[in-house]
XYZ file of C-alpha atoms in Angstrom:
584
model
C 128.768 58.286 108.040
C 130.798 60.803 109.609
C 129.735 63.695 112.197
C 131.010 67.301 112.845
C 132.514 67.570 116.025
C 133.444 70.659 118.026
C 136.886 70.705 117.374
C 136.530 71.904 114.157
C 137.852 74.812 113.514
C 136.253 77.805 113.224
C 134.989 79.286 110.025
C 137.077 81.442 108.322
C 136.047 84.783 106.735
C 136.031 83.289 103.494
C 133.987 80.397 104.605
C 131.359 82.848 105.887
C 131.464 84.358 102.846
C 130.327 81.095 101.253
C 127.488 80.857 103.567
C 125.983 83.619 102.985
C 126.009 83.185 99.331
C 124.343 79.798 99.943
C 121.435 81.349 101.955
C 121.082 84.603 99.878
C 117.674 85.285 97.145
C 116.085 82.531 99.576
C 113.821 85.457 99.966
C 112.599 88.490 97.867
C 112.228 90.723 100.583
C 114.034 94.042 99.729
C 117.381 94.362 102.065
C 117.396 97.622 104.976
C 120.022 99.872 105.450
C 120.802 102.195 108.020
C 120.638 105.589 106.724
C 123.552 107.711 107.801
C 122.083 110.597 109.023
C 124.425 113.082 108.852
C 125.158 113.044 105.469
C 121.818 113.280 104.248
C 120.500 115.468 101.907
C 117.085 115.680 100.433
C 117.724 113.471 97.947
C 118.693 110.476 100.768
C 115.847 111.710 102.948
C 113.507 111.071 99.867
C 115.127 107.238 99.113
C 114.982 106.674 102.390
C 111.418 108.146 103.019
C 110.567 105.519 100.184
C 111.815 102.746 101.805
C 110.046 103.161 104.745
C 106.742 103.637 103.016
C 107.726 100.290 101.020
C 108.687 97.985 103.845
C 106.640 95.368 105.001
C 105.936 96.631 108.345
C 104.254 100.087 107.411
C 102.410 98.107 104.915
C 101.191 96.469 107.909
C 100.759 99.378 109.986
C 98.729 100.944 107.482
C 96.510 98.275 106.982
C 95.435 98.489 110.204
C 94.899 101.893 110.487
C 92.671 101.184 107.247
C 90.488 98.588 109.493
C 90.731 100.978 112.786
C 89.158 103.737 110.358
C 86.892 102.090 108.807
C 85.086 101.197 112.443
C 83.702 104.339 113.255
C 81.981 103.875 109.466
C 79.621 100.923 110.896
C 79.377 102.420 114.393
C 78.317 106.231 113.773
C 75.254 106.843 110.755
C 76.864 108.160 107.287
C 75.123 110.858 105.692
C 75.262 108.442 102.021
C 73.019 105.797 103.936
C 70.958 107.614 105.658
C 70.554 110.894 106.289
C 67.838 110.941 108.987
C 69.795 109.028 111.080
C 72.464 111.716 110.844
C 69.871 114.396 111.485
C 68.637 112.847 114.552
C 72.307 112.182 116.119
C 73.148 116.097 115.324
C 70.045 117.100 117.005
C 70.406 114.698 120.029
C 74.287 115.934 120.338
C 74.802 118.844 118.675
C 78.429 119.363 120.249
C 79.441 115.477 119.655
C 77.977 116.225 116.005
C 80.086 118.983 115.343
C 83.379 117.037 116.826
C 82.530 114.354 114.341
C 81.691 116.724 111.286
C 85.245 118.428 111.688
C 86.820 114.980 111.598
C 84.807 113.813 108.880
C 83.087 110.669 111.124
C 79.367 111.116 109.179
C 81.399 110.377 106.173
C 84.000 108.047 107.009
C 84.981 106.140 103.631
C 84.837 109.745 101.662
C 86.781 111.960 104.331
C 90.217 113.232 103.557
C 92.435 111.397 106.063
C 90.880 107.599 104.924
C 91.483 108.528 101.559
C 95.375 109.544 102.581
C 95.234 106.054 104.379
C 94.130 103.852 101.307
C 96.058 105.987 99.080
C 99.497 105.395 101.021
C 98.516 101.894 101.498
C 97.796 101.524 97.539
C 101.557 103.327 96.481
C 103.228 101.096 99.688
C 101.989 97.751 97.967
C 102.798 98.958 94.366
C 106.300 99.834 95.616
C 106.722 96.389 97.763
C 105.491 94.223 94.721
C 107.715 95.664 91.868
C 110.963 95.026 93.197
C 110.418 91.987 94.880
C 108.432 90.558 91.295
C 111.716 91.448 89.304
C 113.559 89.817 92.028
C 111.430 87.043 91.980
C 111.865 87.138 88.114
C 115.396 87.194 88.172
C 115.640 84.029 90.518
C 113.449 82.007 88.521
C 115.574 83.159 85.233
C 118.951 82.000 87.543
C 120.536 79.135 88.870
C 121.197 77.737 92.907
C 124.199 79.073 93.622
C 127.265 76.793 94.137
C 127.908 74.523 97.030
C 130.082 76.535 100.097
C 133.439 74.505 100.244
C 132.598 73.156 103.661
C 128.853 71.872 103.894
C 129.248 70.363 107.310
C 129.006 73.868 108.228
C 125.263 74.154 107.524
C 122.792 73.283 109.891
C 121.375 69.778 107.982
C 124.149 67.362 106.675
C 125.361 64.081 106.041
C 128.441 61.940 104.356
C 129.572 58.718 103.471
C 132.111 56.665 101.609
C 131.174 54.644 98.401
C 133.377 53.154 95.759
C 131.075 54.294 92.670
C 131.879 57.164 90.809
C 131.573 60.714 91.303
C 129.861 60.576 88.060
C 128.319 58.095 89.396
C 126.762 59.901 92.322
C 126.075 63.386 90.819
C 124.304 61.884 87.846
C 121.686 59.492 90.238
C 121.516 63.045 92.203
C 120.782 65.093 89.214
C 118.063 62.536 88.361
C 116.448 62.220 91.909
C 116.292 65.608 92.642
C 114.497 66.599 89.698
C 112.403 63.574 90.431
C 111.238 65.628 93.302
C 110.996 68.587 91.371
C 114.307 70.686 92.505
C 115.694 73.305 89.870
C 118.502 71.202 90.273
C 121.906 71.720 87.763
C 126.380 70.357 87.990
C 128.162 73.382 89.157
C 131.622 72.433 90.076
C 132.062 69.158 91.858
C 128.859 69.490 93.067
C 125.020 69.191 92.105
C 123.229 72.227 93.250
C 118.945 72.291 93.881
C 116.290 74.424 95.125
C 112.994 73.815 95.819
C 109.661 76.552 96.763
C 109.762 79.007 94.942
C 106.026 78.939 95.554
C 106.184 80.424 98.994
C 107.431 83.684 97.237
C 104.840 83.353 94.118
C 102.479 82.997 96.953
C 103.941 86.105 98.790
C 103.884 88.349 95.511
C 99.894 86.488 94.628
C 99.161 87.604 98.223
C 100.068 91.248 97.690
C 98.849 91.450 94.331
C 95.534 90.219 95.556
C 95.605 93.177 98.381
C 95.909 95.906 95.155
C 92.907 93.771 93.135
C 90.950 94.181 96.538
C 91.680 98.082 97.097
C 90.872 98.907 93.931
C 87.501 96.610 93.721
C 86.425 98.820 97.132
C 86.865 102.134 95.491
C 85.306 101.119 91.811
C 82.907 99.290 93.786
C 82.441 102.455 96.191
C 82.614 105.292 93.384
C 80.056 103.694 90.635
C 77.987 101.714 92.858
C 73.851 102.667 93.474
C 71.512 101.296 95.395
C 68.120 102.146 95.140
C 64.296 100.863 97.026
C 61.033 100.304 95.230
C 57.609 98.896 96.787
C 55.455 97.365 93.964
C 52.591 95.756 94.277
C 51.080 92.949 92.790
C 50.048 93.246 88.768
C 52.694 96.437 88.496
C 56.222 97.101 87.096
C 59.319 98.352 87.473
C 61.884 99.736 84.997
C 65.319 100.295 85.938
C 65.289 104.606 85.179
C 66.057 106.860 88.448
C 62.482 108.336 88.137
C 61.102 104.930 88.948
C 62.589 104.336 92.665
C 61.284 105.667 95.962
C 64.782 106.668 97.220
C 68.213 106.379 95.581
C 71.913 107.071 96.580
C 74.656 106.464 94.165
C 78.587 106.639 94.405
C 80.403 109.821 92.853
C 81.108 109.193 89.616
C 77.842 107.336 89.062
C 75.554 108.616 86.717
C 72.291 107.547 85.222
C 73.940 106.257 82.020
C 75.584 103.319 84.093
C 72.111 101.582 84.945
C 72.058 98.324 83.900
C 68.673 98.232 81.033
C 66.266 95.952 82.976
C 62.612 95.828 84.079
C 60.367 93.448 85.598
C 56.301 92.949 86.654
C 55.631 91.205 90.000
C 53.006 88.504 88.980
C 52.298 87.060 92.660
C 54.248 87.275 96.195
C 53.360 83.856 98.290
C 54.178 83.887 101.751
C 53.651 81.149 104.205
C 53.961 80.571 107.677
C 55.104 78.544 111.066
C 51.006 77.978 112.732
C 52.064 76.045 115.420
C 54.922 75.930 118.314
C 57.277 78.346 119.344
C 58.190 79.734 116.075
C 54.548 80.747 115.340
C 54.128 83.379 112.858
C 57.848 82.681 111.382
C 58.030 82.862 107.716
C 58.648 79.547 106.087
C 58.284 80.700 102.732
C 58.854 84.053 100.704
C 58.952 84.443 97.383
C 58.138 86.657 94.409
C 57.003 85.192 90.645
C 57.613 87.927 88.487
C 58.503 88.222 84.821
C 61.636 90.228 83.872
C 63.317 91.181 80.189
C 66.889 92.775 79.869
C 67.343 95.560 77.615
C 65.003 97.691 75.430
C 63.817 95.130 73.430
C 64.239 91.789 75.023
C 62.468 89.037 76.223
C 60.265 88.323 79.177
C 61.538 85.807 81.290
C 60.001 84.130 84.393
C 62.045 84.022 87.464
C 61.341 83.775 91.205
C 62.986 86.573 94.099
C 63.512 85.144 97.377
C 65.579 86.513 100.522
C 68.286 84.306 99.504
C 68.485 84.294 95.828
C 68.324 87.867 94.074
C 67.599 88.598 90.432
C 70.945 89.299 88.829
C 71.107 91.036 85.854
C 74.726 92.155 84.383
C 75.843 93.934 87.529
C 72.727 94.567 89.316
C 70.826 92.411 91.623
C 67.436 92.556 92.757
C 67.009 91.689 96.377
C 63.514 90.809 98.328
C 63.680 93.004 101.058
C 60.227 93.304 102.760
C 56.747 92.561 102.325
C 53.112 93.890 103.296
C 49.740 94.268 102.025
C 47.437 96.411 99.691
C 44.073 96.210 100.572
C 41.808 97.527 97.245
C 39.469 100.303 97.910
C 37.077 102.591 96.192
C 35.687 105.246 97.060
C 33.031 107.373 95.388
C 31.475 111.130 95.676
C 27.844 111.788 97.273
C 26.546 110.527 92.961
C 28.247 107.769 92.654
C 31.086 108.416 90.710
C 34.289 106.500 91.363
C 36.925 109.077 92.080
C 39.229 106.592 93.471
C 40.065 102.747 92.811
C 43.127 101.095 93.422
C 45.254 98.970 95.908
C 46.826 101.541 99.026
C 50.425 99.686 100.783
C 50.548 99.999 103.958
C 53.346 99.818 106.078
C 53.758 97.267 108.599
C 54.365 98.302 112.610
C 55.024 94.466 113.586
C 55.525 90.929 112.719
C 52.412 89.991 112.394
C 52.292 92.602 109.785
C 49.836 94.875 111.394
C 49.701 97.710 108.590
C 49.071 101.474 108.660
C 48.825 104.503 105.744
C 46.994 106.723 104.085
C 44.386 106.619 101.608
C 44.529 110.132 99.569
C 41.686 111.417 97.070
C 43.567 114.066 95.129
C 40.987 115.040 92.070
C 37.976 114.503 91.147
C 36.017 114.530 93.994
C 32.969 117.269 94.783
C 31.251 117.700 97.968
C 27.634 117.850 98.547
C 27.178 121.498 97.703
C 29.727 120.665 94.420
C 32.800 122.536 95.594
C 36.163 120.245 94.837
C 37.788 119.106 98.085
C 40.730 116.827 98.427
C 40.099 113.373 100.865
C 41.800 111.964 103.088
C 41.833 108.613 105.076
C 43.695 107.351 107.646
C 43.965 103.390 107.610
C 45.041 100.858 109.972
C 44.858 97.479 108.621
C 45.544 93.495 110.725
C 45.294 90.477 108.488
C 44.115 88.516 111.473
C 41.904 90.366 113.571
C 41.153 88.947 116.782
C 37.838 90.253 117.362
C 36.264 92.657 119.965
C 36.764 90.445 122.596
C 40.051 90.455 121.834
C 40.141 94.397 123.223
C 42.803 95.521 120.765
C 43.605 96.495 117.116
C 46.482 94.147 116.707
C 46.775 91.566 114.126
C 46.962 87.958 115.377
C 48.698 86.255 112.709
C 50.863 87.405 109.397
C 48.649 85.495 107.193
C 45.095 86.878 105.678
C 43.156 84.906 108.452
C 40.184 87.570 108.608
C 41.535 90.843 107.425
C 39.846 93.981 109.035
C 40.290 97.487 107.831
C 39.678 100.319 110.376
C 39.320 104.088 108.712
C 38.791 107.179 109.441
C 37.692 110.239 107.170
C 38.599 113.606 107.097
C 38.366 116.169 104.194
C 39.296 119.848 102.832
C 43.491 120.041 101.324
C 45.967 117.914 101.624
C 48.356 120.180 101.029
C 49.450 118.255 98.274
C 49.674 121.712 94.680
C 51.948 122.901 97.495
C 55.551 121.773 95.678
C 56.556 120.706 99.233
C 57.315 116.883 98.819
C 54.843 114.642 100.854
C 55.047 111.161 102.470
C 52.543 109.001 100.909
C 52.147 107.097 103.866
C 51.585 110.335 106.096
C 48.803 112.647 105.723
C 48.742 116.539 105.898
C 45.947 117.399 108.394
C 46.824 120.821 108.800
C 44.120 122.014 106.402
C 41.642 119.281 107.037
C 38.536 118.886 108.689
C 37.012 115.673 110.341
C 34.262 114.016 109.100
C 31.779 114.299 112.189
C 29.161 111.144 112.961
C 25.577 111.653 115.218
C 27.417 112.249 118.321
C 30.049 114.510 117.319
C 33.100 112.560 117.324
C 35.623 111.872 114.495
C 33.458 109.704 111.751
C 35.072 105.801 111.330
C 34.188 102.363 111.070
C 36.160 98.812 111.250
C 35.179 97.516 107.603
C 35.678 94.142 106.499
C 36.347 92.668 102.963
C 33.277 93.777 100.902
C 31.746 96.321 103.275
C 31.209 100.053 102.683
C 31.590 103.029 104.546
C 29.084 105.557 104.107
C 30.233 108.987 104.341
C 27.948 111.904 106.903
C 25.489 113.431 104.795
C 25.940 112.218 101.895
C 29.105 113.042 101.090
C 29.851 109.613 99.187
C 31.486 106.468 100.035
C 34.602 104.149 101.070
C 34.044 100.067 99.710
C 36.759 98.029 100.982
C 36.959 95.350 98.181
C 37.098 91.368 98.796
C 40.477 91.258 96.954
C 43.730 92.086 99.533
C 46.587 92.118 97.264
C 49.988 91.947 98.664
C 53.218 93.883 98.290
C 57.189 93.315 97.689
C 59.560 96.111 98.589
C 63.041 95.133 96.950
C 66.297 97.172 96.944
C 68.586 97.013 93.214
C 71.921 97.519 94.156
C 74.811 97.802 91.290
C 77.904 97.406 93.092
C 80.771 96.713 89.798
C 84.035 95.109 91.137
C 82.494 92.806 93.316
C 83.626 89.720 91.280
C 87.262 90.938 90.731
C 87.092 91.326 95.143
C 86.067 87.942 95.038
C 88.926 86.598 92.948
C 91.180 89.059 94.666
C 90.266 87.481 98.047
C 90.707 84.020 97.028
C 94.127 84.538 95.521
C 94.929 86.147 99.040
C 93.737 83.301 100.756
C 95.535 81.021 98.435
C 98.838 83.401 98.553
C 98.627 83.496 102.189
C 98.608 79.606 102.430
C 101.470 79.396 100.446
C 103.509 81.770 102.005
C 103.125 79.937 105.271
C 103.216 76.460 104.756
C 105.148 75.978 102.375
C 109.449 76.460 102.253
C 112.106 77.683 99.984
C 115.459 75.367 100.811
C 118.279 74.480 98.762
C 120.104 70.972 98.648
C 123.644 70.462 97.720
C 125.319 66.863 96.701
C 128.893 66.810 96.372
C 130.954 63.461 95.739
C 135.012 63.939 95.536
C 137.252 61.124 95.177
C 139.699 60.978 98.206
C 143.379 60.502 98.365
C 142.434 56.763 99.005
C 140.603 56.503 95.930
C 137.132 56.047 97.349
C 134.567 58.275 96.618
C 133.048 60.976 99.470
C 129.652 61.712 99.583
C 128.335 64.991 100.657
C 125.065 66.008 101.042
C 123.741 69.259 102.590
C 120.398 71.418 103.197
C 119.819 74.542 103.690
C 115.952 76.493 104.359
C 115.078 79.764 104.662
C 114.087 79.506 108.442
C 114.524 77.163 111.139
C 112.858 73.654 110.040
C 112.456 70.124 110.869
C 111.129 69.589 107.435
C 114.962 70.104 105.902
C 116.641 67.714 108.023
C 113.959 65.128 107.548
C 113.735 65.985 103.614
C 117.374 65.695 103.366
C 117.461 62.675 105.183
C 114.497 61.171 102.751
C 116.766 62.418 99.991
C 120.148 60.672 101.283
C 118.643 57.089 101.913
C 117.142 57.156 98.942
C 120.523 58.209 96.710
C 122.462 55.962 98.823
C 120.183 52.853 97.894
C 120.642 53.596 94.640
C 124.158 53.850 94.108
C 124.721 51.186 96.622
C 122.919 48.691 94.346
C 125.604 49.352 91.629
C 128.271 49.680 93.464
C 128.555 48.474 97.642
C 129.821 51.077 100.009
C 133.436 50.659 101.057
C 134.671 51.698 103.945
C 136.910 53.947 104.932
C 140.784 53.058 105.817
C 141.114 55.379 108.799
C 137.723 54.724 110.542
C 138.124 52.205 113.100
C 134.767 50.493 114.026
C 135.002 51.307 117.671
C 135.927 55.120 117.067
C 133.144 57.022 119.051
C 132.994 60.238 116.292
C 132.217 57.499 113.592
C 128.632 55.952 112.989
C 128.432 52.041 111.906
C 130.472 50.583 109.144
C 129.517 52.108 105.910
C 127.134 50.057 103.785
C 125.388 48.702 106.518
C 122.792 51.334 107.551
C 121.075 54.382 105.100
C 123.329 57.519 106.405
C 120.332 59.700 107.902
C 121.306 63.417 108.555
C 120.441 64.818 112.288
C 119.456 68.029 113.235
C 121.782 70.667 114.552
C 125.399 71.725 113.783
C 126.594 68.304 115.049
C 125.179 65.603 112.765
């Protein structure tokens, strides 16, 4: 097998020529020119405004800015998740505040210079992908280009001498190559292959899969809502805007896009860690409930847990938080029930000590059979640890031995006003306390079954035997979120492929010499700088040379002398392996 050595002569012009048109469409990566400045007009500052904007590298630089912007968005509150939050950081800096409401910081994803971002970053991508897809396109339509006249120019070679025929050798070439599945076809006197085209399909897939991602994030971000309802056990929910407690939408949402759905919660069971370190942890949480989709269909049974939402079309229905509802009546100075029902109350800490209000809107008349308005203020602990204990703090999350501590006031809540009120909060500026013997604000720790009754005979509070508990969940309709799934997949998937795997091109050509024996040339050429051609090629030459060899033996050549130190060993003796390098 015979090596390059550096007396060869340089390569002419022409030769060059031939070397680039070997290595050329190895990549679809559009080709940068130099603008010349001084002759350009507005038409060559546009063209070459777009290429810019096109090229790889602001692609990049864009992207980044995209994930540099979109840090302030989880750092500083946003006035579409919650505007208290951006109420009490205005108040607390009021000059920071207004620095960050010129540049648009309390609405990040919304403000005008993340928009100009994405959009540059969306027409960049579009105008990378186009060309390079016809390119792509037109490669896959084409052939390999022919072999350059001299392949012991290219970086992976090899030769040898056989007596078979060039037929022979470019026929067992065509066949082995496509074996290995190279586009492989006879272009002169020599067999032409290439191999990879999936590292560009995986280039385009990648950037394709960028596009399928922006545009999930803004449908996602423009018809998405996301709404919070507490329901307690034995009532509903139907999926209409008048039945949340709070609801934020994207801009082009509107109450048409609701997905039909409604469901009762049956029972919430939770469970917990009694012993060890992780006392008091939840070990199980879980809603039954019964659900139908649409107007008219069916009730199903299903089960919410923290992990596993309801999901219903496009909406999912996530367990989000949990309390109790203890069920209390209470009754005017006669008797009469003016109030019966379960009151959620909020809890302050893990072991789900609870506090709210209990309000008594209508219905109720005082002793001398004026209408007032009650109120109640209630603070609740599943577990109560007793008076020894010195402290109205709840012992456990579980309904160990539930206490109820109230206290009574009465007069107008404030509530015929039209101002919207908490229902958790009460309205004491028009209220009076309920006073007991010595003076003091009237109330009394209660526990399940026990009454309160009210000074002078102004009725009475039962807190019932039945505590029933409480789910808050939050239904969120995000659309796109399966199409930014695929899209991230194929990016993984494109990105893997554009990286591990390379586009090279083989050539085989076999010549009869002036001797009549047949030369063997064999050639590779990839993209970048590889082991993986040399050692493919390699593969490839042993393998074609065992093949012809078994038809015909090698024969050596007539001016190679066996102790010649630019020569390897006597042909047909050893499977010609290419090196790596220029010399091989």
């Amino acid at each position: 097998m015979s090596k390059t050595t550096a007396s060869d002569p340089a390569p002419t012009a022409a030769e060059n020529q031939e070397l680039g048109d070997a290595g050329s469409q190895l990549s679809t990566a559009p080709t940068e020119e130099s603008p010349n400045l001084p002759s350009l007009g507005v038409l060559g500052w546009a063209r070459w405004f777009w290429r810019q904007l096109t090229s790889m590298r602001v692609a990049l630089l864009l992207l980044l800015l995209l994930s540099l912007g979109a840090i302030p968005g989880s750092l500083i509150p946003q006035s579409g998740q919650d505007e208290t939050k951006v109420a009490d950081f205005r108040k607390g800096n009021p000059t920071l505040g207004d620095v960050y409401d010129k540049l648009g910081l309390f609405h990040v994803y919304s403000s005008v210079w993340f928009s100009a971002i994405y959009i540059l970053l969306f027409v960049s991508l579009i105008g990378c992908i186009v060309p390079r897809t016809w390119q792509f396109v037109g490669q896959l339509r084409g052939r390999p280009p022919r072999a350059p006249s001299r392949l012991n120019r290219l970086p992976a070679h090899t030769t040898w001498r056989t007596t078979a025929e060039p037929e022979q050798i470019h026929s067992a070439a065509l066949a082995l190559l496509k074996k290995r599945r190279f586009r492989a076809h006879l272009a002169g006197d020599a067999v032409a292959a290439e191999k990879g085209y999936l590292r560009e399909l995986g280039n385009l897939a990648f950037h394709i899969a960028l596009i399928v991602l922006l545009v999930s994030f803004a449908w996602g971000q423009l018809y998405k809502s996301e709404g919070n309802k507490l329901i307690v056990e034995g009532d509903g929910f139907s999926n209409t805007l008048t039945q949340y407690d709070d609801f934020k939408s994207g801009n082009l949402f509107t109450s048409d896009d609701l997905v039909p759905f409604s469901f009762n919660l049956k029972k919430f069971t939770g469970t917990y860690e009694r012993t060890g370190p992780s006392k008091g942890t939840p070990r199980v949480y879980k809603a039954d409930i019964t659900y139908s989709t649409g107007a008219y269909g069916k009730d199903e049974k299903g089960t919410i847990s923290p992990n596993h939402p309801l999901e219903v079309d496009d909406s999912k229905v996530y367990l989000v938080s949990h309390g109790y509802a203890p069920v209390i009546t209470v009754r005017d100075g006669k008797g009469n029930v003016v109030f019966d029902g379960a009151v959620p109350l909020l809890p302050l800490d893990a072991n789900v000590t609870s506090s709210g209000v209990v309000k008594v809107l209508d219905g109720y008349r005082n002793p001398e059979g004026k209408k007032e308005q009650l109120g109640f203020n209630a603070f609740f602990v599943p577990s109560f640890g007793g008076s020894a204990s010195g402290t109205m703090l709840s012992q456990f999350p579980a309904l160990d031995s539930p206490v109820l501590a109230l206290s009574a006031y009465h007069g107008d809540l404030g509530a015929d006003s039209g101002i919207p009120q908490s229902v958790y909060q009460m309205d004491k500026t028009n209220m009076k306390e309920f006073k007991d013997s010595q003076g003091k604000l009237f109330k009394k720790l209660l526990k399940p079954g026990e009454t309160m009754k009210l000074p002078n005979g102004a009725g009475s509070v039962t807190f019932g035997k039945d505590v029933k508990e409480w789910a808050g969940f939050q239904i969120v309709q995000e659309p796109g979120g399966g199409w930014a799934l695929a899209g991230s997949l194929a990016a993984i998937g494109g990105l893997a492929a554009s990286l591990f795997i390379q586009r090279r091109r083989v050539w085989v050509r076999a010549v009869r010499g002036a001797d009549g024996v047949t030369v063997v040339e064999m050639a590779g050429l990839g993209r970048s700088e590889s082991a993986k051609v040399p050692e493919e090629l390699g593969d490839l030459a042993g393998i074609l040379y065992d093949e012809t060899y078994d038809e015909t033996p090698a024969a050596p050549g007539p001016d190679d002398p066996a102790d010649s130190p630019d020569t390897d060993q006597e042909p047909g003796t050893e499977t010609p392996v290419p090196a790596e390098g220029a010399e091989q």
